[in-house]
mmCIF file of C-alpha atoms in Angstrom:
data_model
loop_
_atom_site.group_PDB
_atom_site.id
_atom_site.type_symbol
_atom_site.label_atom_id
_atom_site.label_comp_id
_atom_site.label_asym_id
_atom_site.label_seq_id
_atom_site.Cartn_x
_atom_site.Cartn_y
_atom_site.Cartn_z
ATOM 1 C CA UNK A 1 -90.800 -14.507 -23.344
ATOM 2 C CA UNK A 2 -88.418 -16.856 -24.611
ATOM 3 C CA UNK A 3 -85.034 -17.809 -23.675
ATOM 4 C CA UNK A 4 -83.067 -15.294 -26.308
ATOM 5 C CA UNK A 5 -85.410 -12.326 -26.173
ATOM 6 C CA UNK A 6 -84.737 -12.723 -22.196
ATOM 7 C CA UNK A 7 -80.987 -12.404 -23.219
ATOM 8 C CA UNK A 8 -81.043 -9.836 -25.505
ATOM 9 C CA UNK A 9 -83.295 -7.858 -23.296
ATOM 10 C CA UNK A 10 -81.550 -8.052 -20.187
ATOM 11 C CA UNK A 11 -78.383 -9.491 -21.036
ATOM 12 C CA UNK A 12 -76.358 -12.802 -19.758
ATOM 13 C CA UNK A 13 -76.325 -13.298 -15.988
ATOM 14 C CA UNK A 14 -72.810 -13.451 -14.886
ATOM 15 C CA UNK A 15 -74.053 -14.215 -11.130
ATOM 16 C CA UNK A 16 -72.102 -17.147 -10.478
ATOM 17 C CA UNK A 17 -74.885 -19.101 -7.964
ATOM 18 C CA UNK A 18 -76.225 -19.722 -11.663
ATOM 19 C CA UNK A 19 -73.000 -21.547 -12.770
ATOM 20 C CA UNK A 20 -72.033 -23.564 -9.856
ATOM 21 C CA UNK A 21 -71.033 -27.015 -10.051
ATOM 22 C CA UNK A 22 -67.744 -28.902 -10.426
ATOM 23 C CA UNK A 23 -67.574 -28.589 -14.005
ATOM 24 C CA UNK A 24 -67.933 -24.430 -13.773
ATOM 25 C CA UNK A 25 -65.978 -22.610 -11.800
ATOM 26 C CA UNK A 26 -65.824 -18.403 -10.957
ATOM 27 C CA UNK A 27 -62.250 -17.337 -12.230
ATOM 28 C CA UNK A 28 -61.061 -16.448 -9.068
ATOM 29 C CA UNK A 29 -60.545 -19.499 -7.891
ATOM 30 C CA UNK A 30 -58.707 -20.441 -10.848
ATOM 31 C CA UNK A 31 -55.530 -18.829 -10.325
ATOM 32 C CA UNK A 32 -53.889 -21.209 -8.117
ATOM 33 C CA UNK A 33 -54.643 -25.159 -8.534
ATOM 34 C CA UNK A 34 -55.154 -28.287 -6.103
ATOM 35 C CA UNK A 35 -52.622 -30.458 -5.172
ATOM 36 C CA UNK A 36 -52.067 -33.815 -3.298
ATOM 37 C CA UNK A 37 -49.182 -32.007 -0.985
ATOM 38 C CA UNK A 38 -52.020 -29.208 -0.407
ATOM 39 C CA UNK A 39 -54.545 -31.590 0.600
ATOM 40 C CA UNK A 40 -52.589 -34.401 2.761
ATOM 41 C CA UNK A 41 -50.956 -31.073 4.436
ATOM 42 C CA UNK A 42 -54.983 -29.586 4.947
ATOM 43 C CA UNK A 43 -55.831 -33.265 6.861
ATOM 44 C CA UNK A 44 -52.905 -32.700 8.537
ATOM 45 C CA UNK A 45 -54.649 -29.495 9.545
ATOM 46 C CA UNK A 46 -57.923 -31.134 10.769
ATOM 47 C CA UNK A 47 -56.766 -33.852 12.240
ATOM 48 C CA UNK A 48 -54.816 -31.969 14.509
ATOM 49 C CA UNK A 49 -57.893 -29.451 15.055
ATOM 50 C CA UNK A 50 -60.179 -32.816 15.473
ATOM 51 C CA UNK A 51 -58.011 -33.737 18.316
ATOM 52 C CA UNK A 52 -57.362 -30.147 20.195
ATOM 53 C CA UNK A 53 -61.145 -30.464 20.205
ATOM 54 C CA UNK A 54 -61.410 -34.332 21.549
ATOM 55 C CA UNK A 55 -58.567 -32.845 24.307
ATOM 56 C CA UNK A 56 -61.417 -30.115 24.897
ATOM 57 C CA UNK A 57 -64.819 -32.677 25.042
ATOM 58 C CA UNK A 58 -63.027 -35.316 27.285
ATOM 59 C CA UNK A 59 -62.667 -32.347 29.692
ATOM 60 C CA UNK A 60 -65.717 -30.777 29.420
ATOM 61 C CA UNK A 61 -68.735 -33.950 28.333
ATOM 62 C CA UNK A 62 -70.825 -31.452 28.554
ATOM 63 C CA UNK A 63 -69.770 -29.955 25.163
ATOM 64 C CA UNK A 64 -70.411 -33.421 23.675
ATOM 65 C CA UNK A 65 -73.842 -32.861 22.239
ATOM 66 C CA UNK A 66 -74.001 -29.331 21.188
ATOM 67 C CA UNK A 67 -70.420 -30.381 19.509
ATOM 68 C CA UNK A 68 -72.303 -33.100 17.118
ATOM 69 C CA UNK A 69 -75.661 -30.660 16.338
ATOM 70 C CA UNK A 70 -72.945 -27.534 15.165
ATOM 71 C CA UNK A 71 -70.856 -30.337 12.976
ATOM 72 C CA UNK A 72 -73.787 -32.142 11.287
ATOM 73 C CA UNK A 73 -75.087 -28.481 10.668
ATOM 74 C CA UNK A 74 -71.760 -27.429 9.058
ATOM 75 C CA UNK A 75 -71.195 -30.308 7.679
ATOM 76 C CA UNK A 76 -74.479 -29.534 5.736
ATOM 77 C CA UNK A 77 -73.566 -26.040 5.131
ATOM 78 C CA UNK A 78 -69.638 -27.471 3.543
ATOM 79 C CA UNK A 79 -72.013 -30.163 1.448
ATOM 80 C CA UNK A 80 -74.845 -28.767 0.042
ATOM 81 C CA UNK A 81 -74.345 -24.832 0.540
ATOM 82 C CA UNK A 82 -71.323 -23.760 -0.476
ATOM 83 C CA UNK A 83 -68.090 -26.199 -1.159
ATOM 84 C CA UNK A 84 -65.928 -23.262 -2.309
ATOM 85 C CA UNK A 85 -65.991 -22.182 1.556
ATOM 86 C CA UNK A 86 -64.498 -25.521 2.784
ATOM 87 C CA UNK A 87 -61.640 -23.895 4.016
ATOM 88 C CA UNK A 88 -63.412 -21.754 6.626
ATOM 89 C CA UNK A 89 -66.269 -24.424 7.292
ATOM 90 C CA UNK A 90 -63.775 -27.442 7.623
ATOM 91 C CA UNK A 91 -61.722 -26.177 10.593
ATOM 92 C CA UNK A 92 -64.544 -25.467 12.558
ATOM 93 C CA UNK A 93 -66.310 -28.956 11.823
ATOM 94 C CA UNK A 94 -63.014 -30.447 12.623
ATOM 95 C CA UNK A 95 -63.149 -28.731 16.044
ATOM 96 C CA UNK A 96 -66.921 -29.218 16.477
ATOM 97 C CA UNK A 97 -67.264 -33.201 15.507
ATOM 98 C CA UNK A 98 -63.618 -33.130 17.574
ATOM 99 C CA UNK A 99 -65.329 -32.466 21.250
ATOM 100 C CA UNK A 100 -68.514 -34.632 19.633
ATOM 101 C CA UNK A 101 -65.474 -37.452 19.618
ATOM 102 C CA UNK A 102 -64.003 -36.359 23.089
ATOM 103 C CA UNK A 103 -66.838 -36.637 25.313
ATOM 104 C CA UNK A 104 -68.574 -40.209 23.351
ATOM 105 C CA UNK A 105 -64.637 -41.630 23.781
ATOM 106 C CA UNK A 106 -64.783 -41.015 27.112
ATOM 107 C CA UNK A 107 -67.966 -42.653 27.487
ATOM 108 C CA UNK A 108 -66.723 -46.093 25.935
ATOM 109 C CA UNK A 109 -63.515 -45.530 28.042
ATOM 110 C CA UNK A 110 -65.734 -45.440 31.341
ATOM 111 C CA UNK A 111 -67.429 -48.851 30.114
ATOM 112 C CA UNK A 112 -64.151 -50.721 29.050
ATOM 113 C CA UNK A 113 -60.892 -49.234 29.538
ATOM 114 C CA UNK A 114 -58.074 -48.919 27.099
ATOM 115 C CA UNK A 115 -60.895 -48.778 24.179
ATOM 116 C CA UNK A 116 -59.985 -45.442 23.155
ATOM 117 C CA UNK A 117 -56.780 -46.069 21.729
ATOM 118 C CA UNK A 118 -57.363 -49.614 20.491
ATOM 119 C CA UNK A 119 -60.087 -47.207 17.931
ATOM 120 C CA UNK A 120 -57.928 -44.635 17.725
ATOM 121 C CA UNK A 121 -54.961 -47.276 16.416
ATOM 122 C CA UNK A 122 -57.187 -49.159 14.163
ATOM 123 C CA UNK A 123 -58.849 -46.460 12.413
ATOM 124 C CA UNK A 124 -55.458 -44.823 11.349
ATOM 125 C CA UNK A 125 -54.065 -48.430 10.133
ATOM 126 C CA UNK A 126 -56.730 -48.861 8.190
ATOM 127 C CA UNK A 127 -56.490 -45.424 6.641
ATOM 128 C CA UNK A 128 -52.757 -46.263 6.088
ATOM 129 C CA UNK A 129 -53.438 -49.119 4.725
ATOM 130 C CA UNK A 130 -55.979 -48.861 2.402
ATOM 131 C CA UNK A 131 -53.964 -45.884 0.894
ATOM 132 C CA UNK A 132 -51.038 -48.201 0.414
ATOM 133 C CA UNK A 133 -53.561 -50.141 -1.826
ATOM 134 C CA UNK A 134 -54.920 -47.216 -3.373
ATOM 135 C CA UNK A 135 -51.728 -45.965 -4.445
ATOM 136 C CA UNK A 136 -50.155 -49.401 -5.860
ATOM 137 C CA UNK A 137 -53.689 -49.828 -7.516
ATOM 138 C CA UNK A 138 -54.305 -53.349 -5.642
ATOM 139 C CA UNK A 139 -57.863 -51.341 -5.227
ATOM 140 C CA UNK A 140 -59.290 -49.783 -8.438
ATOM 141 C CA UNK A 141 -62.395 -47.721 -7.871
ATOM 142 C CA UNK A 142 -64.745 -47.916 -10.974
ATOM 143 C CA UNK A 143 -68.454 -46.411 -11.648
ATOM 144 C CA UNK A 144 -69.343 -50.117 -10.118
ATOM 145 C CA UNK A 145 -67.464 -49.629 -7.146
ATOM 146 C CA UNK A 146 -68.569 -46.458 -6.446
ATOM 147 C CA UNK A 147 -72.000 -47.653 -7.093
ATOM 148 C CA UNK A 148 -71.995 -50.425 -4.911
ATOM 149 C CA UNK A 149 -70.391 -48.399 -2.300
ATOM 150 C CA UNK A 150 -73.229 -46.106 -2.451
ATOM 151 C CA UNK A 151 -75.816 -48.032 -2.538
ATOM 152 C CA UNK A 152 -74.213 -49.678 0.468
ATOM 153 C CA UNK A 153 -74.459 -46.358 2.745
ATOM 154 C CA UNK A 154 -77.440 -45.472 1.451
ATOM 155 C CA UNK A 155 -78.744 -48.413 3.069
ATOM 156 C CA UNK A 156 -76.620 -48.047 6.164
ATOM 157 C CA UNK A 157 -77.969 -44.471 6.635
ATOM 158 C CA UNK A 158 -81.464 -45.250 5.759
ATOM 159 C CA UNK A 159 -81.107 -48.115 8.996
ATOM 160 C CA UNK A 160 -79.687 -45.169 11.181
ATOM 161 C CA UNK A 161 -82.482 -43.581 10.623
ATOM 162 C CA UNK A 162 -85.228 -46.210 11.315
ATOM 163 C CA UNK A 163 -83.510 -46.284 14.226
ATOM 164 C CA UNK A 164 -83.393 -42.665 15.133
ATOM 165 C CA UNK A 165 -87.191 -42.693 14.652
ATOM 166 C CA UNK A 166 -88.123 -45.379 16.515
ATOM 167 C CA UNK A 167 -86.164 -44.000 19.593
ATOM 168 C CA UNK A 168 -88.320 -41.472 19.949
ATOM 169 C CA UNK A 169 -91.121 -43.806 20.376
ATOM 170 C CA UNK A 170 -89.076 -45.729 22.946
ATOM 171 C CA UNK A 171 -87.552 -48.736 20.839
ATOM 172 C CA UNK A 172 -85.220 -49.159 18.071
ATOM 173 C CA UNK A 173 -82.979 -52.073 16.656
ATOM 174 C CA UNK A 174 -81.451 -53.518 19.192
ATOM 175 C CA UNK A 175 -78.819 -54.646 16.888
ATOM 176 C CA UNK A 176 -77.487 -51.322 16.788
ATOM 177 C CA UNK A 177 -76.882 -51.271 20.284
ATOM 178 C CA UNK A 178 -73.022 -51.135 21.241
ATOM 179 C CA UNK A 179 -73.606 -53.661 24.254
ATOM 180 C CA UNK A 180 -75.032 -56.027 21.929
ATOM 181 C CA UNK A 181 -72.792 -58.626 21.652
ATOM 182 C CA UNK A 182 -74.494 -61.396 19.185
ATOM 183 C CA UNK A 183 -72.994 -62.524 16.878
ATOM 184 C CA UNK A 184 -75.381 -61.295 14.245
ATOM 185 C CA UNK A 185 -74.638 -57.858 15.997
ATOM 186 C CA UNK A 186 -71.096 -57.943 15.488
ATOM 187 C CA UNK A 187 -71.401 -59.317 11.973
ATOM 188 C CA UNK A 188 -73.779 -56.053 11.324
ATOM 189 C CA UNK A 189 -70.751 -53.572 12.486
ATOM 190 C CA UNK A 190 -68.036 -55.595 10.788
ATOM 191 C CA UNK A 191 -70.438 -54.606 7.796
ATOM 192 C CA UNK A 192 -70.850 -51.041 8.244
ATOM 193 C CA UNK A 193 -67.035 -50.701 9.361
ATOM 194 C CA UNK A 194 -66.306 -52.563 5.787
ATOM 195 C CA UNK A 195 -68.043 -50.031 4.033
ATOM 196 C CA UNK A 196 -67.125 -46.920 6.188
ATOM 197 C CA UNK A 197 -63.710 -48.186 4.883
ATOM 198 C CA UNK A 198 -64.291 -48.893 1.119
ATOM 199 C CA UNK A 199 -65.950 -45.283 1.016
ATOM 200 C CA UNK A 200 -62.430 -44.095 2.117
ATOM 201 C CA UNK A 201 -60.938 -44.960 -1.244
ATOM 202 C CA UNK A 202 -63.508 -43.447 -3.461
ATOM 203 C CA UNK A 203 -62.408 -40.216 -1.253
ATOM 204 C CA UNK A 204 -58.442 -40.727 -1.873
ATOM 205 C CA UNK A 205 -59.299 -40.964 -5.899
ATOM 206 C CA UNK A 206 -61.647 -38.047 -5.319
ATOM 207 C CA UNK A 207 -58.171 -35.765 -3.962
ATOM 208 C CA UNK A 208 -56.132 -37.391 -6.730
ATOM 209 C CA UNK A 209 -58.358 -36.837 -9.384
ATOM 210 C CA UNK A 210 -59.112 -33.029 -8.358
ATOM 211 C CA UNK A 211 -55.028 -32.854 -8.269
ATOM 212 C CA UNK A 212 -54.364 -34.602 -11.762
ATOM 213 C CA UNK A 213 -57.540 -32.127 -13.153
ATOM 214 C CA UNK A 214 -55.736 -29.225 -11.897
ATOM 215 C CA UNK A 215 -59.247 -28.478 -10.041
ATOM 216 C CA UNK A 216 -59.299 -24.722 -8.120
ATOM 217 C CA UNK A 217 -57.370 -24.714 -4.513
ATOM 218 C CA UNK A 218 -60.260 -24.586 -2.474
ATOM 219 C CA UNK A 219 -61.133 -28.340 -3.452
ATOM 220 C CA UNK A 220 -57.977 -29.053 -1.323
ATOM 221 C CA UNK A 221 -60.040 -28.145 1.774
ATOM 222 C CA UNK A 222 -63.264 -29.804 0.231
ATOM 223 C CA UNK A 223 -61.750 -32.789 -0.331
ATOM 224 C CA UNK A 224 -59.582 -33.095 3.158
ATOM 225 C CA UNK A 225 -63.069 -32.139 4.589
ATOM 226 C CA UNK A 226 -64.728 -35.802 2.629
ATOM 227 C CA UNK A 227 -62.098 -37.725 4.133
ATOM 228 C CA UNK A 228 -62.412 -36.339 8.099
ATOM 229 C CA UNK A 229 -66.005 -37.285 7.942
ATOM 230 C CA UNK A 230 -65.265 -40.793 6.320
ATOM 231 C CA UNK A 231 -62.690 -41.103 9.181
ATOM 232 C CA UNK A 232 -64.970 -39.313 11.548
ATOM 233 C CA UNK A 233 -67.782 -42.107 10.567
ATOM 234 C CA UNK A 234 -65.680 -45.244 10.769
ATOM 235 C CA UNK A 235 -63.455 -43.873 13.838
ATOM 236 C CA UNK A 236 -67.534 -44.237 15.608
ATOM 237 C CA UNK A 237 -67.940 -47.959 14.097
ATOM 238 C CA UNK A 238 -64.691 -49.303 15.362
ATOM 239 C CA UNK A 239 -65.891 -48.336 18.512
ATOM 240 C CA UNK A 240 -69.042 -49.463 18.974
ATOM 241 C CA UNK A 241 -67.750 -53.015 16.955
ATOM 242 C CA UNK A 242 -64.946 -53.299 19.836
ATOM 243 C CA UNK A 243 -67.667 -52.327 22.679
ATOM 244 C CA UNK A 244 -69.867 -54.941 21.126
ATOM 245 C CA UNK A 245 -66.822 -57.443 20.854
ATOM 246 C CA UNK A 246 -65.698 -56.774 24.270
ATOM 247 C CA UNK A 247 -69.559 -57.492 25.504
ATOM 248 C CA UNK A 248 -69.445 -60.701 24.783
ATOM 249 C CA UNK B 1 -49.227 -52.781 26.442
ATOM 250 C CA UNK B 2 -52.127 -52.386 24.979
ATOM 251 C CA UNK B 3 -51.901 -48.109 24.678
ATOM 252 C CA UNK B 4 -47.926 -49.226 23.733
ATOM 253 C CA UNK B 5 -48.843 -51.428 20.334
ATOM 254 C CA UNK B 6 -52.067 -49.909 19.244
ATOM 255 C CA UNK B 7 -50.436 -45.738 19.798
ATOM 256 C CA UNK B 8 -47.017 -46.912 18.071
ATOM 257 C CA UNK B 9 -49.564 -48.610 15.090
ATOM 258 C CA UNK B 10 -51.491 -45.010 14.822
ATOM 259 C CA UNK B 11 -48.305 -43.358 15.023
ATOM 260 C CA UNK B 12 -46.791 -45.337 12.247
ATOM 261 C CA UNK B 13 -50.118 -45.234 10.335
ATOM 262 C CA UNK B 14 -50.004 -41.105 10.436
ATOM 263 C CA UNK B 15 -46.542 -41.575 9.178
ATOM 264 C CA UNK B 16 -47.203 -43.176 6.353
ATOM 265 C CA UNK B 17 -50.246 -41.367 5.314
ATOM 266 C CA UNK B 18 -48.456 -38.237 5.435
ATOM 267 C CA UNK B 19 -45.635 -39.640 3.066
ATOM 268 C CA UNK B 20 -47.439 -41.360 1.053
ATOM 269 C CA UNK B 21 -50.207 -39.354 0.283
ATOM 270 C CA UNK B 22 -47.880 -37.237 -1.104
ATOM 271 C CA UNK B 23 -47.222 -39.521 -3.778
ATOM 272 C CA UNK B 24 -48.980 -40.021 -6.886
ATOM 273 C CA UNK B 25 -50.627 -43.051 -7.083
ATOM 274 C CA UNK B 26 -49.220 -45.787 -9.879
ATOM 275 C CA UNK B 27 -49.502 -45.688 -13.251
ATOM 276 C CA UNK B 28 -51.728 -48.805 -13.149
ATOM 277 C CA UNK B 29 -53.837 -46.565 -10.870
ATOM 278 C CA UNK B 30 -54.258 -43.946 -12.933
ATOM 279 C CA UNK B 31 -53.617 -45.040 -16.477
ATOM 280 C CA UNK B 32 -56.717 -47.106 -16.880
ATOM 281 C CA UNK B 33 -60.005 -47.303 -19.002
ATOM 282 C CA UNK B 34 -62.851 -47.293 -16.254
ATOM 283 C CA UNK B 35 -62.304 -43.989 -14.058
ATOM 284 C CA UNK B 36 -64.879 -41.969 -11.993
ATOM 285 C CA UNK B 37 -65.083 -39.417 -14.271
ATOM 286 C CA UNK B 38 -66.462 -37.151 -11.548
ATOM 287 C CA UNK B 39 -65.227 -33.655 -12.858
ATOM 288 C CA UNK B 40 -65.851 -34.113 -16.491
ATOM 289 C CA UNK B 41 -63.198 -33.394 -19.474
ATOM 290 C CA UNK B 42 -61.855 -30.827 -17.563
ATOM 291 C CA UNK B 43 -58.878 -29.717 -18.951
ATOM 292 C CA UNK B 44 -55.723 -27.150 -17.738
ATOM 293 C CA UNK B 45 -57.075 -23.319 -18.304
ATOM 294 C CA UNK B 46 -54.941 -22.550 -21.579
ATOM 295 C CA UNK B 47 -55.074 -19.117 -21.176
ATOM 296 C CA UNK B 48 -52.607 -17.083 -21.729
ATOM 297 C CA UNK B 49 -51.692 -14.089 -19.851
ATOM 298 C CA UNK B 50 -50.406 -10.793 -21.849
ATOM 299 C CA UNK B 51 -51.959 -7.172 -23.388
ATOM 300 C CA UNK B 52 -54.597 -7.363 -24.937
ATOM 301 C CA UNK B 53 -55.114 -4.796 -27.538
ATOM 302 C CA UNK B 54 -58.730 -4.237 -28.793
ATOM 303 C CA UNK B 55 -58.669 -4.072 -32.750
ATOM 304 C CA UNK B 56 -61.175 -1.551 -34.337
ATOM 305 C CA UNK B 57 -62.828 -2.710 -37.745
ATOM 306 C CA UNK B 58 -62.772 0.374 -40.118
ATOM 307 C CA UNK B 59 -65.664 0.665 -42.278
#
């Protein structure tokens, strides 16, 4: 049957799983639009939710584990399932990855003290920072910088990995290891940390471009949801750089 | 010390973040050739809201 027979048989599907996308959206979301006061105020949001739940996981280590398997899962679900349900999804990641955060700070802290909020300090400055570029246009994202950005964390991830995998078989890189303190070690986090922070930009023109598009409201939550996990992400490599740093 | 320096820089960071991502970015940000074009030529819905009245051809 072809294409137009199917049409004019049974008419055109107005199921909107069949028109997702960014460039398509269901009219209901259409009626109110993003904006950049809506999304700095939604980070605002899950920042403060990320830390109620680091308060909760440095109580409770416990928590720690089951609080990083429920936010990679809903950080899956927010990714590949459904974006237009960021705003429910979001807060709960925020919470989950939060107590995740809690109980591995408290970890480091054990190990070397006053760790915690040397992270905590540089993580933020280089958020602030790097939006201060962003914003004057000292940085300018392109299709190359996005590509090598990508290409970058693709690699970075496909190392994690490696690793992950050969744990089970009782090895793994040892230059992963946050008590590693060569030189080459250290050089490897500065790396990662580099493009944990590059990858932060791409998100800020990501929030401004939805804004300037007039994208649907939702996308405020989507895209304060893309920066908590870049911050999420690099908040983890400033800490295991300084651990490494501080092993020496 | 330490907790001193590095909580007043997130502090300050926060601050700014929260101020200045309300901002739009620069002109030189934004008026330029080589964007991510990640959300196509979307434009503004130009739709505009009112009665609409059906109109019936007469044969």
């Amino acid at each position: 049957m072809s294409r137009h027979s199917v049409i004019n048989r049974f008419g055109r599907s107005t199921n909107p799983a069949f028109s997702r996308g960014f460039n398509s959206y269901p009219e209901a979301y259409m009626d109110e639009k993003m904006t950049l006061d809506g999304a700095v105020n939604k980070t605002g949001i899950l920042l403060a939710l990320c830390f109620s739940g680091a308060l909760i996981g440095w109580n409770i280590p416990a928590l720690t584990l089951p609080g990083a398997i429920v936010g990679f899962i809903l950080a899956m679900v927010t990714i590949f399932r459904n974006p237009a349900k960021a705003g429910s999804t979001a807060p709960l990641y925020a919470l989950a990855q939060g107590t995740f955060l809690g109980g591995i700070t408290l970890m480091y802290e054990n190990a070397f003290d006053g760790i915690a909020i040397q992270a905590i300090g540089l993580t933020f400055g280089i958020l602030a920072s790097l939006l201060m570029c962003y914003k004057s246009g000292l940085i300018k994202p392109t299709e190359n910088f996005k590509l090598m950005v990508v290409a970058g964390i693709g690699g970075i991830f496909l190392l994690y990995l490696v690793n992950f995998i050969m744990y089970f078989f009782g090895s793994g890189f040892n230059l992963l290891s946050p008590t590693n303190g060569s030189l080459m070690s250290i050089g490897l986090s500065l790396g990662i940390v580099c493009f944990a922070s590059l990858s932060l930009v791409l998100d800020f023109d990501f929030i401004e471009e939805g804004a300037e598009k007039g994208m649907p409201k939702y996308m405020e939550w989507y895209g304060a949801f893309s920066l908590m996990v870049t911050l999420i992400w690099l908040y983890l490599e400033i800490l295991r750089l300084l651990s490494k740093i501080r092993s020496r | 010390m330490n907790t001193i320096i590095f909580g007043a820089l997130a502090i300050l960071s926060l601050f700014i973040f929260f101020n200045l991502g309300k901002v739009k970015a620069s002109r030189k940000q934004l008026d330029r050739s080589k964007r991510i074009n990640r959300f196509g030529n979307q434009k503004p819905n130009n739709i505009i809201e009112g009665e609409a009245e059906e109109i019936r051809k007469r044969w």
